[in-house]
Amino acid sequence: MRRRALLGAGAAALGVAGLGWSLLTPKRPGKLLHSRAELPKPFEARLTIPPVHTGDEIVQREADLRILPGLTTRAWTYDGSFPGPTVITRSGRAAALTHRNRLPEPVVVHLHGGHTPADSDGYPIDEIMPERGTATTTTHHDMAAMSGDMTVGSRTYRYPMAQRAATLWYHDHRMGFTGPAVYRGLAGFHLVRDDEEDALPLPRGERELPLMLTDRAFEADGSFRYPAGDPVFMNGVLGDVVLVNGLPWPVHEVDPARYRLRLLNASNARRYRLELDPPPPGGAAFAQIGSDGGLLRQPIGHDSLQIAPAERFDVVVDFGRYKPGTRVRLVDRDGGNVMRFDVTGSRRDDDSAVPPVLSRTAEPLPPPARTRTFAFNQGPDGAWRINDLEYRPGRAVARPRLGEVEHWRFVSDFHHPVHLHLNHFQVVSRNAGGLGAYDHGWKDTVDLRASEAVEVAVRFTDYTGTFMLHCHNLEHEDMAMMADFVVEA
Ligand code: C2O
Ligand code: CU
Ligand code: CU
């Protein structure tokens, strides 16, 4: 009973056990939620780039955003914007960020891809209670938080930044409520820069675009539509509008030149198969230069990018391969429009390049001290589980030793984007074969499809303590597909 009560808003509805859960499990993750608001035509909104964060504090507060024409959307935001302000830090330079909670409910902040000590990692019950003590929902979840490291009003997260340049992101991570909190707007970019990357001639300035992809559905009044507590959505919530940097199917004018796109799939459950339409002459539309954990050794050309929730693809697109005047749609082959780039005739100047060697720090890890297997599956009552266990704070499923390399094998019965906190990993095999096209480089999230097995190599470094292993389909995560692991000295 207590464990059941600890599960999230969605899982509360699971009290009605015994339904034919398999009937609710389709072949693909997620169920489409239709908007009740009138939706705009695609490519009317102009792409915006999230503001860059300055100072050392972020205030979490509600804000009325203009997302759909003529309507406002009440969102949960970092500093009033969605996506939140882009935090930029420097490799090797410690940073501290204070989050102040002026939202009506508790929050937890996690830096996804951060190599962060446990007490600043956003453990799901280390809640920041609302500043004014006006929580509208005082539930058993808050009682659970009593056993976590709770603060009231604000919390300062410390990030040593002992890690290489990469596209990270920060988002809410409250136990049982991550799905609705992120859906309402609690997500932002955090870019780490370093000398190695700065020395490369990659596109920069206005030709470096962080692009956060999220799908949403809207109520008639413009508010976000999210089906809290409806078990029909336990496979994940899909919206019928794709937002890029918080705007529906936007358009962006580009020069006929190279652009660096830092693509982040911050959607709760949607996977995308991204392509350019029309494709550029000669193919290889995307030159992938980086993954979740920063630069690849060498660029990889892709015609299509499969990006699961929480994954990042750092790519260069050369719009100079198109005739000026071309309108290039970024589409999801599985869904529809994402955004459009209009190639304008001006400014052909381009001294950027994609060097044939990007980084020498992606060496393979030595052989593992041990191998562990984690099965991601669904229990008889419908809850999502790891090795047959629903999430319970304080129960470790693995105790790796600091400094050791381990191989972790993830097997699954369904689509699960598997994410590890603390350290980036390298995929060593997929389905006992070689790597998939999107498995290269340092990653922190790996896309696992039904009946697949993926083995990754990870070295646990620098920090002991409790960290998370979980599915990053946020509805799966909220419905208990999460586990603690403890790094021991
Ligand atoms: Cu992006 Cu534990 O999450
Ligand atoms: Cu994470
Ligand atoms: Cu999952």
Coordinates of C-alpha atoms and ligand atoms in Angstrom, one line a residue:
M1 CA 0.0 0.0 0.0
R2 CA 2.7 2.4 1.0
R3 CA 4.8 1.6 -2.1
R4 CA 1.7 2.0 -4.3
A5 CA 1.1 5.4 -2.6
L6 CA 4.6 6.4 -3.4
L7 CA 4.0 6.1 -7.1
G8 CA 3.1 9.1 -9.1
A9 CA -0.1 10.8 -10.3
G10 CA -0.4 8.3 -13.1
A11 CA 0.3 5.3 -11.0
A12 CA -2.3 6.3 -8.5
A13 CA -4.9 5.2 -11.0
L14 CA -3.2 1.8 -11.2
G15 CA -5.1 0.9 -8.0
V16 CA -7.5 -0.5 -10.5
A17 CA -5.4 -3.6 -11.1
G18 CA -6.5 -6.5 -13.1
L19 CA -7.3 -4.7 -16.3
G20 CA -6.0 -6.2 -19.4
W21 CA -2.7 -4.3 -19.4
S22 CA -1.4 -6.0 -22.5
L23 CA -4.4 -4.5 -24.3
L24 CA -3.1 -1.1 -23.3
T25 CA 0.4 -1.8 -24.6
P26 CA 0.7 -0.9 -28.3
K27 CA 3.6 -1.7 -30.5
R28 CA 5.0 1.9 -30.3
P29 CA 5.5 3.9 -27.1
G30 CA 2.9 6.6 -26.3
K31 CA -0.7 7.5 -27.0
L32 CA -1.6 10.5 -29.0
L33 CA -3.5 13.2 -27.2
H34 CA -5.5 15.6 -29.4
S35 CA -5.6 19.3 -28.9
R36 CA -8.9 21.0 -28.2
A37 CA -7.5 24.4 -29.1
E38 CA -7.5 25.6 -32.7
L39 CA -4.0 24.9 -34.0
P40 CA -2.0 27.2 -36.2
K41 CA -0.7 26.3 -39.6
P42 CA 2.9 25.1 -39.6
F43 CA 5.8 27.5 -40.3
E44 CA 4.0 30.7 -39.1
A45 CA 6.0 31.2 -35.9
R46 CA 9.5 32.5 -36.0
L47 CA 12.1 30.3 -34.2
T48 CA 13.5 31.9 -31.1
I49 CA 16.6 31.0 -29.2
P50 CA 16.3 30.7 -25.5
P51 CA 17.9 33.6 -23.5
V52 CA 21.4 32.9 -22.1
H53 CA 21.3 32.7 -18.3
T54 CA 23.2 35.2 -16.3
G55 CA 23.7 35.4 -12.5
D56 CA 23.6 32.5 -10.1
E57 CA 19.9 32.1 -9.5
I58 CA 17.0 30.7 -11.4
V59 CA 13.5 31.4 -10.2
Q60 CA 10.9 28.7 -10.9
R61 CA 7.6 30.4 -11.4
E62 CA 4.4 30.3 -13.4
A63 CA 4.3 32.4 -16.6
D64 CA 1.7 33.0 -19.3
L65 CA 3.4 32.2 -22.6
R66 CA 2.4 33.0 -26.1
I67 CA 2.6 29.6 -27.9
L68 CA -0.5 29.5 -30.0
P69 CA -1.8 32.6 -31.8
G70 CA -4.4 34.5 -29.8
L71 CA -4.1 32.3 -26.7
T72 CA -1.9 32.2 -23.7
T73 CA -0.5 29.1 -22.0
R74 CA 0.1 29.1 -18.3
A75 CA 3.4 27.3 -18.0
W76 CA 5.8 26.3 -15.2
T77 CA 9.0 28.0 -16.1
Y78 CA 12.6 28.6 -15.2
D79 CA 12.9 32.4 -15.0
G80 CA 9.7 32.9 -17.0
S81 CA 10.7 31.2 -20.3
F82 CA 10.2 27.8 -21.9
P83 CA 12.7 26.5 -22.7
G84 CA 14.4 27.9 -19.6
P85 CA 17.4 30.1 -20.0
T86 CA 20.4 28.4 -21.5
V87 CA 23.1 27.9 -18.8
I88 CA 26.6 28.1 -20.2
T89 CA 29.5 26.8 -18.1
R90 CA 33.2 26.0 -18.8
S91 CA 34.8 22.6 -18.4
G92 CA 36.9 22.5 -15.3
R93 CA 35.3 25.6 -13.7
A94 CA 33.0 24.8 -10.9
A95 CA 29.5 26.4 -11.0
A96 CA 26.8 26.9 -8.5
L97 CA 23.1 27.5 -9.3
T98 CA 20.5 28.4 -6.8
H99 CA 16.9 27.4 -7.7
R100 CA 14.1 29.3 -6.0
N101 CA 10.7 27.6 -6.0
R102 CA 7.8 30.0 -6.5
L103 CA 5.7 27.3 -8.1
P104 CA 2.7 25.8 -6.3
E105 CA 4.3 22.4 -5.9
P106 CA 7.6 20.9 -4.8
V107 CA 10.4 20.6 -7.5
V108 CA 13.6 18.8 -8.0
V109 CA 16.3 19.9 -10.4
H110 CA 18.5 17.4 -12.3
L111 CA 21.3 18.4 -14.7
H112 CA 21.0 15.7 -17.3
G113 CA 24.4 14.6 -18.5
G114 CA 26.1 16.4 -15.6
H115 CA 29.0 14.6 -13.8
T116 CA 27.6 15.8 -10.5
P117 CA 28.1 14.7 -6.9
A118 CA 25.1 12.9 -5.4
D119 CA 23.9 15.7 -3.2
S120 CA 23.5 18.1 -6.2
D121 CA 22.2 15.5 -8.7
G122 CA 18.5 16.0 -8.1
Y123 CA 17.6 12.8 -6.3
P124 CA 13.9 12.4 -6.9
I125 CA 12.9 12.9 -3.2
D126 CA 15.3 15.7 -2.5
E127 CA 12.5 18.2 -3.0
I128 CA 12.6 22.0 -2.9
M129 CA 9.3 22.9 -1.2
P130 CA 7.5 26.0 -2.5
E131 CA 8.9 29.3 -1.1
R132 CA 5.6 30.5 0.3
G133 CA 4.5 27.2 1.6
T134 CA 1.4 27.2 -0.6
A135 CA 1.6 23.7 -1.9
T136 CA -1.8 23.0 -3.4
T137 CA -1.3 19.3 -3.2
T138 CA 0.1 18.1 0.1
T139 CA 0.1 14.4 -0.5
H140 CA 1.8 11.3 0.6
H141 CA 4.5 12.2 -1.8
D142 CA 5.5 15.1 0.4
M143 CA 5.6 12.7 3.3
A144 CA 7.9 10.5 1.3
A145 CA 10.1 13.6 0.8
M146 CA 10.6 13.8 4.5
S147 CA 13.0 11.0 4.1
G148 CA 14.8 12.8 1.3
D149 CA 17.0 15.8 1.7
M150 CA 14.2 18.4 1.6
T151 CA 14.7 22.2 1.5
V152 CA 12.2 24.9 1.7
G153 CA 12.1 27.8 -0.8
S154 CA 15.4 27.3 -2.5
R155 CA 18.4 25.0 -3.0
T156 CA 21.9 25.6 -4.3
Y157 CA 23.2 22.9 -6.7
R158 CA 27.0 22.6 -7.1
Y159 CA 28.4 21.5 -10.4
P160 CA 32.1 20.8 -10.4
M161 CA 32.0 20.7 -14.3
A162 CA 34.9 18.2 -14.4
Q163 CA 33.7 17.1 -17.8
R164 CA 34.2 17.8 -21.4
A165 CA 32.2 20.1 -23.7
A166 CA 28.7 18.8 -24.3
T167 CA 25.0 19.6 -24.7
L168 CA 23.4 19.0 -21.4
W169 CA 20.0 19.9 -20.2
Y170 CA 18.3 20.5 -16.9
H171 CA 14.8 19.5 -16.0
D172 CA 12.5 18.6 -13.2
H173 CA 13.0 15.1 -11.6
R174 CA 10.5 14.9 -8.8
M175 CA 9.5 11.4 -8.0
G176 CA 6.2 10.5 -9.6
F177 CA 5.7 13.9 -11.2
T178 CA 8.5 14.4 -13.7
G179 CA 6.2 13.8 -16.7
P180 CA 3.7 16.6 -15.8
A181 CA 6.4 19.0 -14.6
V182 CA 8.5 18.8 -17.7
Y183 CA 5.4 18.9 -19.9
R184 CA 4.4 22.2 -18.2
G185 CA 7.7 23.7 -19.1
L186 CA 10.5 22.7 -16.7
A187 CA 13.3 22.1 -19.1
G188 CA 16.3 24.1 -20.4
F189 CA 19.7 23.7 -22.1
H190 CA 23.0 23.7 -20.2
L191 CA 26.0 23.9 -22.6
V192 CA 29.5 23.0 -21.4
R193 CA 32.3 24.5 -23.4
D194 CA 36.0 23.7 -23.5
D195 CA 39.3 24.5 -25.2
E196 CA 39.3 21.4 -27.4
E197 CA 36.0 22.3 -28.9
D198 CA 36.7 26.0 -29.2
A199 CA 39.8 25.2 -31.2
L200 CA 37.7 23.6 -34.0
P201 CA 36.3 25.7 -36.9
L202 CA 32.7 24.7 -36.2
P203 CA 29.9 27.1 -37.0
R204 CA 29.3 29.5 -34.1
G205 CA 27.5 32.6 -33.1
E206 CA 24.1 32.9 -34.8
R207 CA 25.0 29.7 -36.8
E208 CA 25.0 27.6 -33.7
L209 CA 21.4 26.7 -32.8
P210 CA 20.2 24.8 -29.7
L211 CA 16.9 23.2 -30.7
M212 CA 14.7 21.7 -28.1
L213 CA 12.0 19.4 -29.5
T214 CA 8.9 18.8 -27.5
D215 CA 5.4 17.6 -28.4
R216 CA 2.4 19.0 -26.6
A217 CA -1.4 19.0 -26.8
F218 CA -3.5 22.1 -25.8
E219 CA -6.9 22.6 -24.1
A220 CA -9.3 25.0 -25.8
D221 CA -8.2 27.8 -23.6
G222 CA -4.6 27.4 -24.6
S223 CA -3.4 25.6 -21.5
F224 CA -1.3 22.4 -21.8
R225 CA -3.4 19.3 -21.9
Y226 CA -1.9 16.5 -19.9
P227 CA -3.8 13.4 -18.8
A228 CA -2.6 13.0 -15.2
G229 CA -3.7 9.7 -13.7
D230 CA -5.1 8.1 -16.8
P231 CA -3.8 4.6 -17.2
V232 CA -4.5 4.7 -20.9
F233 CA -1.4 7.0 -21.2
M234 CA 0.9 4.8 -19.2
N235 CA 2.9 4.0 -22.4
G236 CA 3.7 7.7 -22.7
V237 CA 1.9 10.9 -23.7
L238 CA 2.2 12.2 -27.2
G239 CA 1.0 15.6 -28.3
D240 CA -0.3 16.6 -31.7
V241 CA 1.9 19.8 -31.9
V242 CA 5.7 19.7 -32.2
L243 CA 7.3 22.7 -30.5
V244 CA 10.8 23.7 -31.3
N245 CA 12.2 26.0 -28.6
G246 CA 8.6 26.3 -27.3
L247 CA 7.0 27.4 -30.6
P248 CA 4.8 25.4 -32.9
W249 CA 6.5 24.2 -36.1
P250 CA 8.6 27.3 -36.4
V251 CA 10.5 28.7 -39.4
H252 CA 14.0 30.1 -39.4
E253 CA 15.9 32.0 -42.1
V254 CA 19.4 30.7 -42.7
D255 CA 22.3 31.8 -44.8
P256 CA 23.5 29.4 -47.5
A257 CA 26.2 28.3 -45.0
R258 CA 27.0 25.6 -42.4
Y259 CA 24.9 25.6 -39.2
R260 CA 25.5 23.6 -36.0
L261 CA 22.2 22.3 -34.7
R262 CA 22.3 21.0 -31.1
L263 CA 19.2 18.8 -31.3
L264 CA 17.6 17.7 -28.0
N265 CA 14.6 15.5 -27.7
A266 CA 12.9 16.8 -24.5
S267 CA 9.6 15.2 -25.3
N268 CA 8.0 13.0 -22.7
A269 CA 7.7 9.9 -24.9
R270 CA 7.9 10.8 -28.6
R271 CA 10.7 9.4 -30.7
Y272 CA 11.6 11.2 -33.9
R273 CA 13.1 10.1 -37.2
L274 CA 14.4 13.4 -38.5
E275 CA 15.1 14.1 -42.1
L276 CA 15.6 17.1 -44.3
D277 CA 13.0 17.6 -47.1
P278 CA 14.2 18.1 -49.7
P279 CA 17.4 16.3 -48.8
P280 CA 20.6 18.1 -49.9
P281 CA 22.2 16.9 -53.2
G282 CA 24.7 14.2 -52.5
G283 CA 22.9 13.0 -49.3
A284 CA 24.3 12.8 -45.7
A285 CA 22.1 15.7 -44.7
F286 CA 23.4 15.7 -41.2
A287 CA 27.1 15.5 -40.3
Q288 CA 26.9 14.3 -36.7
I289 CA 29.8 15.8 -34.7
G290 CA 28.7 15.0 -31.2
S291 CA 26.4 12.9 -29.0
D292 CA 25.1 13.2 -25.5
G293 CA 28.5 13.4 -24.0
G294 CA 30.2 15.7 -26.5
L295 CA 32.3 15.4 -29.6
L296 CA 32.7 12.2 -31.5
R297 CA 36.2 11.1 -32.7
Q298 CA 35.1 11.6 -36.3
P299 CA 32.0 13.0 -37.9
I300 CA 29.3 10.6 -39.1
G301 CA 27.1 11.3 -42.0
H302 CA 23.4 10.5 -41.7
D303 CA 20.4 10.9 -44.0
S304 CA 18.1 10.3 -41.1
L305 CA 18.4 10.7 -37.3
Q306 CA 16.5 8.6 -34.8
I307 CA 16.3 10.5 -31.6
A308 CA 14.7 9.0 -28.5
P309 CA 13.6 11.1 -25.4
A310 CA 16.5 12.8 -23.7
E311 CA 19.1 12.0 -26.4
R312 CA 21.1 14.8 -28.0
F313 CA 22.5 14.9 -31.5
D314 CA 25.0 17.6 -32.3
V315 CA 25.0 18.0 -36.1
V316 CA 26.2 20.3 -38.8
V317 CA 23.9 21.0 -41.8
D318 CA 25.4 22.8 -44.8
F319 CA 22.6 25.0 -46.2
G320 CA 25.1 26.1 -48.8
R321 CA 24.3 22.9 -50.6
Y322 CA 20.8 24.3 -51.3
K323 CA 19.9 26.9 -53.9
P324 CA 19.1 30.2 -52.1
G325 CA 15.3 30.4 -51.9
T326 CA 14.9 26.7 -51.0
R327 CA 12.6 26.0 -48.1
V328 CA 14.0 23.0 -46.3
R329 CA 11.6 21.2 -43.9
L330 CA 12.9 19.3 -40.9
V331 CA 10.4 16.5 -40.8
D332 CA 9.8 13.5 -38.5
R333 CA 9.3 10.6 -40.9
D334 CA 7.2 9.0 -38.3
G335 CA 5.1 12.0 -37.4
G336 CA 5.1 15.0 -39.7
N337 CA 6.5 18.5 -39.6
V338 CA 9.0 19.7 -37.1
M339 CA 10.3 23.1 -38.4
R340 CA 11.5 24.8 -41.6
F341 CA 14.7 26.5 -42.6
D342 CA 14.4 29.1 -45.4
V343 CA 17.6 29.5 -47.2
T344 CA 18.0 33.2 -48.1
G345 CA 20.4 34.5 -50.7
S346 CA 22.5 36.8 -48.5
R347 CA 25.8 36.2 -46.8
R348 CA 27.5 33.3 -48.4
D349 CA 30.6 33.9 -46.3
D350 CA 31.5 30.7 -44.4
D351 CA 34.8 29.9 -42.9
S352 CA 33.5 27.1 -40.8
A353 CA 34.4 23.4 -41.5
V354 CA 33.7 20.0 -40.2
P355 CA 37.2 18.6 -39.5
P356 CA 37.8 14.9 -40.3
V357 CA 39.1 14.4 -36.7
L358 CA 37.1 16.1 -34.0
S359 CA 38.4 14.6 -30.7
R360 CA 40.9 12.2 -29.4
T361 CA 39.3 11.7 -26.0
A362 CA 36.8 9.0 -27.1
E363 CA 39.2 6.1 -26.5
P364 CA 37.5 2.7 -25.7
L365 CA 37.3 1.8 -22.0
P366 CA 39.4 -1.2 -20.7
P367 CA 37.7 -4.5 -20.0
P368 CA 35.1 -4.5 -17.3
A369 CA 35.4 -5.7 -13.7
R370 CA 32.0 -7.2 -14.0
T371 CA 28.9 -7.3 -16.1
R372 CA 25.3 -6.7 -14.8
T373 CA 22.0 -7.2 -16.6
F374 CA 19.0 -5.0 -16.2
A375 CA 15.7 -6.0 -17.6
F376 CA 13.2 -3.2 -18.4
N377 CA 9.7 -4.7 -18.4
Q378 CA 6.2 -4.4 -17.2
G379 CA 4.8 -6.1 -14.1
P380 CA 1.5 -8.1 -14.0
D381 CA -0.3 -5.0 -12.5
G382 CA 1.0 -2.8 -15.3
A383 CA 3.7 -0.9 -13.4
W384 CA 7.0 -0.4 -15.3
R385 CA 9.9 -2.2 -13.6
I386 CA 13.6 -2.8 -13.7
N387 CA 14.7 -6.3 -12.8
D388 CA 11.1 -6.9 -11.6
L389 CA 11.3 -4.1 -9.1
E390 CA 9.2 -0.9 -9.0
Y391 CA 11.2 2.1 -7.9
R392 CA 11.7 2.6 -4.2
P393 CA 14.0 5.2 -2.9
G394 CA 16.9 3.8 -0.9
R395 CA 16.9 0.4 -2.5
A396 CA 20.0 -0.1 -4.6
V397 CA 20.0 -2.5 -7.6
A398 CA 23.8 -2.2 -8.1
R399 CA 26.8 -1.2 -6.0
P400 CA 29.6 -0.5 -8.5
R401 CA 33.0 0.5 -7.0
L402 CA 34.5 3.9 -7.6
G403 CA 37.0 3.8 -10.4
E404 CA 36.0 0.5 -11.9
V405 CA 34.7 -0.2 -15.4
E406 CA 31.5 -2.3 -15.6
H407 CA 29.4 -3.5 -18.5
W408 CA 25.7 -3.0 -18.1
R409 CA 23.4 -5.0 -20.3
F410 CA 20.0 -3.5 -20.9
V411 CA 17.3 -5.8 -22.2
S412 CA 13.7 -4.9 -22.8
D413 CA 10.2 -5.9 -23.8
F414 CA 9.3 -2.5 -25.2
H415 CA 10.7 0.8 -26.3
H416 CA 12.7 2.3 -23.4
P417 CA 15.3 5.1 -23.7
V418 CA 17.6 4.0 -20.9
H419 CA 19.4 6.7 -19.0
L420 CA 22.3 6.6 -16.5
H421 CA 23.2 9.4 -14.2
L422 CA 26.8 10.3 -13.1
N423 CA 28.9 9.0 -15.9
H424 CA 28.6 8.9 -19.7
F425 CA 29.0 5.4 -21.2
Q426 CA 30.0 3.9 -24.5
V427 CA 27.8 1.4 -26.3
V428 CA 29.8 -1.8 -26.9
S429 CA 27.2 -3.9 -28.6
R430 CA 23.6 -3.9 -29.8
N431 CA 21.8 -7.2 -30.0
A432 CA 25.1 -9.0 -29.7
G433 CA 26.3 -7.3 -32.9
G434 CA 28.0 -4.1 -33.7
L435 CA 26.9 -0.6 -32.8
G436 CA 23.8 0.9 -34.3
A437 CA 24.1 4.1 -36.4
Y438 CA 23.2 6.3 -33.4
D439 CA 25.2 4.6 -30.7
H440 CA 28.6 6.2 -31.3
G441 CA 30.5 8.4 -28.9
W442 CA 29.9 9.1 -25.2
K443 CA 26.3 8.7 -24.3
D444 CA 24.0 8.9 -21.3
T445 CA 20.8 7.8 -22.8
V446 CA 20.5 4.8 -25.2
D447 CA 17.4 3.9 -27.2
L448 CA 16.3 0.4 -26.6
R449 CA 13.5 -1.1 -28.7
A450 CA 11.3 -4.1 -28.0
S451 CA 13.2 -7.3 -27.5
E452 CA 16.6 -5.6 -27.9
A453 CA 19.7 -5.9 -25.8
V454 CA 22.3 -3.2 -25.6
E455 CA 25.5 -3.5 -23.7
V456 CA 27.3 -0.3 -22.5
A457 CA 30.7 0.2 -20.8
V458 CA 30.9 2.7 -18.0
R459 CA 33.6 3.8 -15.6
F460 CA 32.2 5.2 -12.3
T461 CA 34.4 8.1 -11.4
D462 CA 34.9 10.8 -8.8
Y463 CA 31.8 10.6 -6.7
T464 CA 30.4 8.0 -4.4
G465 CA 26.8 7.9 -3.3
T466 CA 23.3 7.2 -4.8
F467 CA 22.5 7.9 -8.4
M468 CA 19.7 6.9 -10.8
L469 CA 19.2 4.4 -13.6
H470 CA 15.9 4.9 -15.4
C471 CA 13.8 4.9 -18.4
H472 CA 13.5 8.4 -19.9
N473 CA 10.0 7.9 -21.2
L474 CA 8.7 10.2 -18.5
E475 CA 5.5 8.3 -18.1
H476 CA 7.4 5.1 -17.6
E477 CA 9.7 6.9 -15.2
D478 CA 6.9 8.3 -13.2
M479 CA 5.3 4.8 -13.1
A480 CA 8.3 3.3 -11.3
M481 CA 10.8 2.4 -14.1
M482 CA 13.6 3.8 -12.1
A483 CA 16.3 2.4 -9.8
D484 CA 19.0 3.6 -7.4
F485 CA 22.6 2.5 -7.8
V486 CA 25.2 3.3 -5.2
V487 CA 28.8 4.0 -6.1
E488 CA 31.0 2.7 -3.2
A489 CA 34.6 3.6 -2.4
Ligands
C2O1 CU1 17.0 13.5 -17.7 CU2 17.3 11.1 -14.5 O1 17.1 12.3 -16.1
CU2 CU 20.2 12.5 -16.0
CU3 CU 10.3 3.0 -20.8

